[in-house]
Structures are given as C-alpha cells and as structure tokens.
Coordinates of C-alpha atoms in Angstrom, one line a residue:
X1 CA 29.6 252.2 161.3
X2 CA 29.8 248.9 162.7
X3 CA 26.9 246.1 164.0
X4 CA 29.0 244.3 166.4
X5 CA 32.6 245.8 167.9
X6 CA 35.4 243.3 168.5
X7 CA 37.4 244.2 170.9
X8 CA 41.1 243.3 172.0
X9 CA 41.7 243.4 175.8
X10 CA 44.8 244.3 177.5
X11 CA 45.6 243.5 180.9
X12 CA 43.2 240.9 182.9
X13 CA 43.3 241.9 186.5
X14 CA 40.3 243.3 188.3
X15 CA 39.2 245.9 185.5
X16 CA 40.2 243.7 183.0
X17 CA 37.8 240.9 184.2
X18 CA 35.1 243.3 184.6
X19 CA 35.2 244.7 181.2
X20 CA 35.4 241.1 179.9
X21 CA 32.3 240.4 181.7
X22 CA 30.2 243.4 180.2
X23 CA 31.7 242.8 176.7
X24 CA 30.7 239.2 177.0
X25 CA 26.8 240.1 178.0
X26 CA 26.7 242.8 175.3
X27 CA 25.1 241.6 172.2
X28 CA 27.1 244.7 170.5
X29 CA 30.4 243.6 171.5
X30 CA 32.9 240.5 171.6
X31 CA 36.1 239.8 172.2
X32 CA 39.0 238.8 169.6
X33 CA 42.2 238.9 171.4
X34 CA 43.4 238.8 174.9
X35 CA 46.7 240.1 175.7
X36 CA 48.2 239.2 179.3
X37 CA 52.0 238.5 180.6
X38 CA 50.6 235.2 182.2
X39 CA 49.2 234.0 178.9
X40 CA 48.2 230.6 180.6
X41 CA 45.9 232.1 182.7
X42 CA 44.2 234.3 179.7
X43 CA 44.1 230.9 177.8
X44 CA 42.4 229.1 180.6
X45 CA 39.7 231.8 180.8
X46 CA 39.1 231.6 177.1
X47 CA 38.7 227.8 177.1
X48 CA 36.4 227.7 180.3
X49 CA 33.9 229.9 178.7
X50 CA 34.7 228.7 175.0
X51 CA 35.5 232.0 173.6
X52 CA 36.5 232.6 170.3
X53 CA 39.4 234.6 171.3
X54 CA 43.2 234.3 170.8
X55 CA 45.7 235.1 173.4
X56 CA 49.2 236.6 173.2
X57 CA 51.8 238.3 175.2
X58 CA 52.6 242.1 175.3
X59 CA 56.0 241.4 173.3
X60 CA 54.0 239.9 170.5
X61 CA 51.4 242.2 169.1
X62 CA 51.7 242.2 165.3
X63 CA 48.9 239.7 164.4
X64 CA 46.8 241.7 167.0
X65 CA 47.5 245.0 165.1
X66 CA 46.9 243.5 161.6
X67 CA 43.6 241.9 162.3
X68 CA 41.1 243.7 160.4
X69 CA 38.3 242.1 162.5
X70 CA 39.6 244.0 165.4
X71 CA 37.6 247.3 165.7
X72 CA 38.9 248.5 168.9
X73 CA 41.1 247.7 172.1
X74 CA 40.4 248.0 175.9
X75 CA 43.4 248.8 177.6
X76 CA 43.3 248.0 181.2
X77 CA 47.2 247.2 181.8
X78 CA 49.7 249.2 184.0
X79 CA 50.0 253.2 183.2
X80 CA 53.2 252.8 182.1
X81 CA 52.0 250.9 179.2
X82 CA 49.3 253.1 178.1
X83 CA 51.0 255.5 175.9
X84 CA 52.8 253.0 173.4
X85 CA 49.9 250.7 173.1
X86 CA 47.4 253.7 172.6
X87 CA 49.8 255.4 170.2
X88 CA 50.3 251.5 168.2
X89 CA 46.5 251.0 168.1
X90 CA 45.3 254.3 166.8
X91 CA 48.4 254.0 164.1
X92 CA 46.6 250.4 163.5
X93 CA 43.2 251.9 162.9
X94 CA 41.8 250.6 166.1
X95 CA 39.5 253.0 168.4
X96 CA 40.8 253.2 171.8
X97 CA 38.7 252.6 175.4
X98 CA 41.2 253.4 178.2
X99 CA 41.3 252.9 181.8
X100 CA 42.7 256.0 183.8
X101 CA 45.2 257.6 183.2
X102 CA 45.8 258.1 179.4
X103 CA 49.4 258.7 180.3
X104 CA 50.9 260.1 183.5
X105 CA 52.0 263.1 181.6
X106 CA 49.9 266.1 180.4
X107 CA 52.1 266.6 177.4
X108 CA 51.9 263.2 176.4
X109 CA 48.6 262.7 177.1
X110 CA 47.5 265.6 174.8
X111 CA 49.4 264.2 172.2
X112 CA 47.5 260.7 172.2
X113 CA 44.6 263.1 171.7
X114 CA 45.8 264.7 168.7
X115 CA 46.9 261.4 167.4
X116 CA 43.2 260.3 167.8
X117 CA 41.8 263.1 165.9
X118 CA 44.6 263.0 163.0
X119 CA 43.4 259.2 162.6
X120 CA 39.8 260.0 163.1
X121 CA 39.4 257.4 166.0
X122 CA 37.7 258.1 169.3
X123 CA 40.0 257.7 172.2
X124 CA 38.0 257.4 175.4
X125 CA 39.1 257.8 178.8
X126 CA 37.1 255.7 181.2
X127 CA 36.2 257.9 183.9
X128 CA 33.7 255.5 185.4
X129 CA 31.9 257.7 188.1
X130 CA 30.6 260.0 185.5
X131 CA 28.4 257.0 184.3
X132 CA 27.3 255.7 187.6
X133 CA 23.6 256.2 187.4
X134 CA 23.2 258.0 191.0
X135 CA 25.7 260.4 190.4
X136 CA 24.5 261.1 187.2
X137 CA 21.0 261.6 188.5
X138 CA 22.7 264.5 191.0
X139 CA 24.2 266.1 188.0
X140 CA 21.2 266.2 186.3
X141 CA 19.4 267.9 188.9
X142 CA 22.3 270.6 189.5
X143 CA 22.0 271.3 185.9
X144 CA 18.4 271.9 185.9
X145 CA 18.7 274.2 188.9
X146 CA 16.0 272.0 190.6
X147 CA 17.2 273.2 194.0
X148 CA 18.5 276.2 193.0
X149 CA 22.3 277.4 192.3
X150 CA 24.8 274.9 193.6
X151 CA 27.1 276.2 196.4
X152 CA 29.2 273.0 198.0
X153 CA 30.3 269.6 196.9
X154 CA 31.6 267.1 199.4
X155 CA 33.0 264.0 198.2
X156 CA 34.3 261.0 200.2
X157 CA 36.2 258.3 198.6
X158 CA 38.1 255.6 201.1
X159 CA 39.3 252.4 200.0
X160 CA 38.8 249.1 202.6
X161 CA 42.7 248.7 202.3
X162 CA 45.6 249.8 200.9
X163 CA 46.8 248.3 197.7
X164 CA 50.2 246.4 197.8
X165 CA 53.5 248.4 198.4
X166 CA 54.7 247.3 194.8
X167 CA 51.6 249.1 193.3
X168 CA 52.2 252.2 195.4
X169 CA 55.8 252.4 194.1
X170 CA 54.4 252.7 190.5
X171 CA 50.9 254.5 191.3
X172 CA 52.1 257.9 190.7
X173 CA 50.6 258.7 194.4
X174 CA 47.4 258.9 195.9
X175 CA 46.2 262.3 194.5
X176 CA 46.8 260.7 190.8
X177 CA 45.8 257.2 191.3
X178 CA 42.7 257.8 193.2
X179 CA 41.9 261.6 194.0
X180 CA 41.8 262.1 190.6
X181 CA 38.4 260.6 190.2
X182 CA 37.0 263.1 192.9
X183 CA 38.7 265.9 191.2
X184 CA 37.0 264.8 187.9
X185 CA 33.6 264.6 189.7
X186 CA 34.2 267.9 191.2
X187 CA 34.7 269.6 187.8
X188 CA 32.1 267.6 186.0
X189 CA 29.5 268.8 188.9
X190 CA 30.7 272.2 189.6
X191 CA 30.1 273.3 186.1
X192 CA 33.0 275.8 186.1
X193 CA 36.8 276.5 185.8
X194 CA 38.6 275.9 189.2
X195 CA 40.2 278.8 190.6
X196 CA 42.4 277.7 193.5
X197 CA 42.8 274.3 195.3
X198 CA 44.5 273.6 198.9
X199 CA 45.5 269.9 200.0
X200 CA 46.1 268.5 203.5
X201 CA 48.0 265.3 203.2
X202 CA 49.2 262.6 205.8
X203 CA 50.7 259.0 205.8
X204 CA 49.8 257.3 208.7
X205 CA 51.2 253.9 207.1
X206 CA 55.2 254.1 207.7
X207 CA 55.4 251.9 204.4
X208 CA 53.3 254.2 202.6
X209 CA 55.4 257.4 203.9
X210 CA 58.4 255.7 202.9
X211 CA 57.2 255.6 198.9
X212 CA 57.1 259.4 199.5
X213 CA 53.1 259.1 199.3
X214 CA 50.3 259.7 201.6
X215 CA 47.3 257.6 202.6
X216 CA 44.9 260.3 203.8
X217 CA 44.2 263.5 201.8
X218 CA 41.7 266.8 202.3
X219 CA 41.2 268.9 199.1
X220 CA 39.6 272.0 199.1
X221 CA 38.4 273.5 195.4
X222 CA 37.3 276.9 195.0
X223 CA 35.8 277.7 191.6
X224 CA 35.3 280.6 189.6
X225 CA 31.5 280.6 189.9
X226 CA 31.9 280.4 193.8
X227 CA 31.3 276.7 194.3
X228 CA 33.3 275.0 196.8
X229 CA 34.3 271.1 196.6
X230 CA 35.5 269.5 199.6
X231 CA 37.4 266.2 198.6
X232 CA 38.1 263.2 201.6
X233 CA 40.2 260.2 200.0
X234 CA 41.7 257.9 202.1
X235 CA 43.6 254.2 201.6
X236 CA 42.0 252.8 204.8
X237 CA 38.2 252.3 205.8
X238 CA 38.2 248.9 207.8
X239 CA 34.3 249.1 207.4
X240 CA 33.9 248.9 203.9
X241 CA 34.7 250.7 200.2
X242 CA 33.0 254.3 201.1
X243 CA 31.9 256.2 198.4
X244 CA 29.6 259.1 199.2
X245 CA 28.3 262.4 197.5
X246 CA 26.6 265.4 199.0
X247 CA 25.7 268.6 197.4
X248 CA 24.1 271.8 198.9
X249 CA 22.1 274.2 196.9
X250 CA 20.2 277.4 197.6
X251 CA 16.8 275.2 198.0
X252 CA 18.1 271.9 199.7
X253 CA 20.5 269.0 199.8
X254 CA 21.2 266.2 197.4
X255 CA 23.3 263.1 198.6
X256 CA 24.2 259.9 197.3
X257 CA 25.0 257.3 200.0
X258 CA 27.1 254.1 200.1
X259 CA 25.6 250.5 198.4
X260 CA 25.2 248.1 200.9
X261 CA 25.6 244.3 200.2
X262 CA 22.3 243.4 201.3
X263 CA 19.0 244.7 202.2
X264 CA 18.0 242.9 205.5
X265 CA 18.3 245.1 208.7
X266 CA 17.7 243.5 212.1
X267 CA 16.3 245.1 214.9
X268 CA 16.8 243.7 218.6
X269 CA 16.4 245.2 221.9
X270 CA 19.6 246.5 222.5
X271 CA 21.1 247.0 219.1
X272 CA 20.2 247.5 215.1
X273 CA 22.5 245.9 212.6
X274 CA 22.3 246.4 209.1
X275 CA 24.4 244.7 205.9
X276 CA 27.8 246.2 205.7
X277 CA 28.5 248.3 202.6
X278 CA 30.5 247.1 199.3
X279 CA 34.1 246.3 200.0
X280 CA 35.7 247.0 196.5
X281 CA 35.1 249.1 193.5
X282 CA 34.0 246.3 191.3
X283 CA 31.2 245.7 193.5
X284 CA 30.5 249.0 194.1
X285 CA 30.5 250.3 190.2
X286 CA 29.2 247.7 188.2
X287 CA 26.5 249.4 186.8
X288 CA 29.0 252.3 185.8
X289 CA 31.5 249.8 183.9
X290 CA 28.6 248.6 182.0
X291 CA 27.1 252.0 181.2
X292 CA 30.5 253.1 180.1
X293 CA 31.0 250.4 177.6
X294 CA 27.4 250.7 176.1
X295 CA 28.5 254.5 175.8
X296 CA 31.7 253.8 174.1
X297 CA 29.6 251.2 171.5
X298 CA 27.2 254.2 170.9
X299 CA 30.1 256.5 170.0
X300 CA 31.5 253.9 167.6
X301 CA 28.2 253.0 165.9
X302 CA 27.7 256.8 165.7
X303 CA 24.9 257.3 168.0
X304 CA 26.4 260.0 170.3
X305 CA 29.8 261.9 170.8
X306 CA 32.4 261.0 173.6
X307 CA 31.1 262.5 176.9
X308 CA 34.7 262.5 178.4
X309 CA 36.9 264.5 175.9
X310 CA 40.4 265.9 175.6
X311 CA 39.9 268.9 177.7
X312 CA 38.0 266.8 180.5
X313 CA 41.2 264.8 180.8
X314 CA 43.6 267.6 180.7
X315 CA 41.5 269.7 183.1
X316 CA 41.6 267.2 185.6
X317 CA 45.0 266.2 185.2
X318 CA 46.0 270.1 185.6
X319 CA 44.1 270.1 188.8
X320 CA 46.1 267.0 189.9
X321 CA 49.2 268.8 189.4
X322 CA 48.1 271.8 191.4
X323 CA 47.1 269.5 194.4
X324 CA 50.7 268.3 193.9
X325 CA 51.9 271.6 194.4
X326 CA 49.8 272.5 197.0
X327 CA 51.2 269.5 199.2
X328 CA 54.5 270.4 198.2
X329 CA 54.5 274.1 198.9
X330 CA 52.1 273.4 202.0
X331 CA 49.3 275.9 201.1
X332 CA 46.6 277.3 198.4
X333 CA 47.6 276.9 194.9
X334 CA 46.2 278.8 191.7
X335 CA 45.4 276.7 188.8
X336 CA 47.4 276.7 185.5
X337 CA 45.5 276.8 182.5
X338 CA 48.1 275.8 180.2
X339 CA 48.8 272.6 178.8

C-alpha cells in the first residue's frame, strides 16, 4: 500500500486538465510525468505551476514505464491510443485509471481486464456519473426502496453544441461516445439485466449525417425486472449543458435537475429571470471527477474495491452494441449476453 500515489498523465485536453487539477489538490497524489504531443504546452504548464514533473511525447515512453516512482497512469488521450497504453502500463506494473472507453471493442476491453487481473493491478473505467453526489443519492434511495419499487427511469443528456467534425469522425458515433454514460446509468439504477432496447435516431446536421452519425437519439430499454428506462441524448441544446434524471417509484418520484451558474433569480413586473445552466461537462461534473479520483486512490491504498468492474463495463458495451443494431434494423433488439 502506498501513502502517496505518483501518476503519469496521458493527454492534456479538457479531461486531462480536470484530472490534473484534482491530483494537485489531493494530499494523496502527485504528477510525475505528463505525456502530450504538444510537449511545449505541457512543459509550460509544469513550469507555471512549479511542478516536479517530467514531460514527454507518446513516442518516447520508455523512461516513464521504467520509472519505479510511478504507481499509476491516468489516460485521457484519444480512444485509439487506449489499448496499447493500458497494456504497456499494466505490463510495467502500473495501475490504470482510464477515461471511457477502455477500448472500442468488447473483445479487446475484456482482454485488458484479463491482463489487469493477471498483473494484479486495478483497471478503472472512469464512468464519472456514478460518482456524482446527487445521482448516487438517488441510487441509494432506490436500493433502500424508500419510495417503493422502481418503475421508470428518465435520463436527459444534451450538449450545448456538437464537437468538431474531426472529433465526430473518430468518436465511434453518438451512442458509443455519449449515450453510453446514460446506458451505464440505466444499468446502475435499474438493478436488473436489460431484456430489449429500441432506438430512434436522427441527424439534423448534414455534416454529422455525412459521418454516418446522429445528433439526436431516443433509447427505450426494458429490463427483466419490468423497469423501463427512457434515455434522450442530443448534440445541441443552445440554452446549456442539459443533464437531468427522473425516477418514478410506487410511492413517488425523485428528480435531479440541472446545476446553474449562479444563485440570483430576478423578479420583475413582466418577467422572471434565473441564471443559465452550466454549459460544459467540466463545469457540470467537477464533484464527480474529484470523487472518482479519490475512489481510485482508496482502491490503491487497499481501502475499497473498484466500484466499476469488468462486467459493468462489458454490460454497457453490450447495450451500446444492441443500440447500434436497433438503429440499423429500425426496430427493437434483444440484448445479447455473450462477450
């Protein structure tokens, strides 16, 4: 068990910066290496914050992997890089914290988990919404049956604006890139195996349609325990980053609303105005990102077991695959259970 975890950080975009800030504010963690293609930007950050960290590029990792002081890696680089980074890190004896997805295929994802088990190192798939305090509070109420038995789950996830087309082309599609978070939430909250799924999908943006992708989807999941989940996911919501949850139970309803950018509401004779909602995932989920890092540190220090396990990840990926089949067939699809 280590008292302080030394990280190597791969990737320095939105998520890389978010995780870097959380590492720097945790007394249990520090950053020893930063890996970035644009190495000068990484060096400037390290210099500006007076960090005792080394910088390197993705094509020069031998020093990092051979550094005995590095206990873990945190992977925020593009999906196409995940599999080799996870494999090489595990073989080098490092624990792995990886932004979703682990890889872009079920077989290779399962192989990464198998290698982690063989190496006796944790592999953490950072499904951050499981660590958002309000969502966790709802799940605890469901598990305790405080409002009776669960009947319906409604999840809304809308981005302020679509990502660049260059990202869309390599994202794996909206279901795999974005909706997977809500599919995982549905599995987590329902407490049952899914039975069938049906997806309606549209592409209103011609450039997204040209990528054989969609910018608006509606997913209906029927679970074996009778629970129904409705997931609505879109790339465009000009009023903000819209993230809501509603669950209906026998004795009542529980909901989680959007987080706003301020607390001032103004009431005038003809209009009432309130602050707009958060406009980006990094401003909506800072508590979740901090909590998942602390959870990973707890795992490394032997205090808890991983809360997102191999089967959780594979089940979400199977559901993604079923959604993709539903879109292709334009009809409901029975969930497959094989890997």
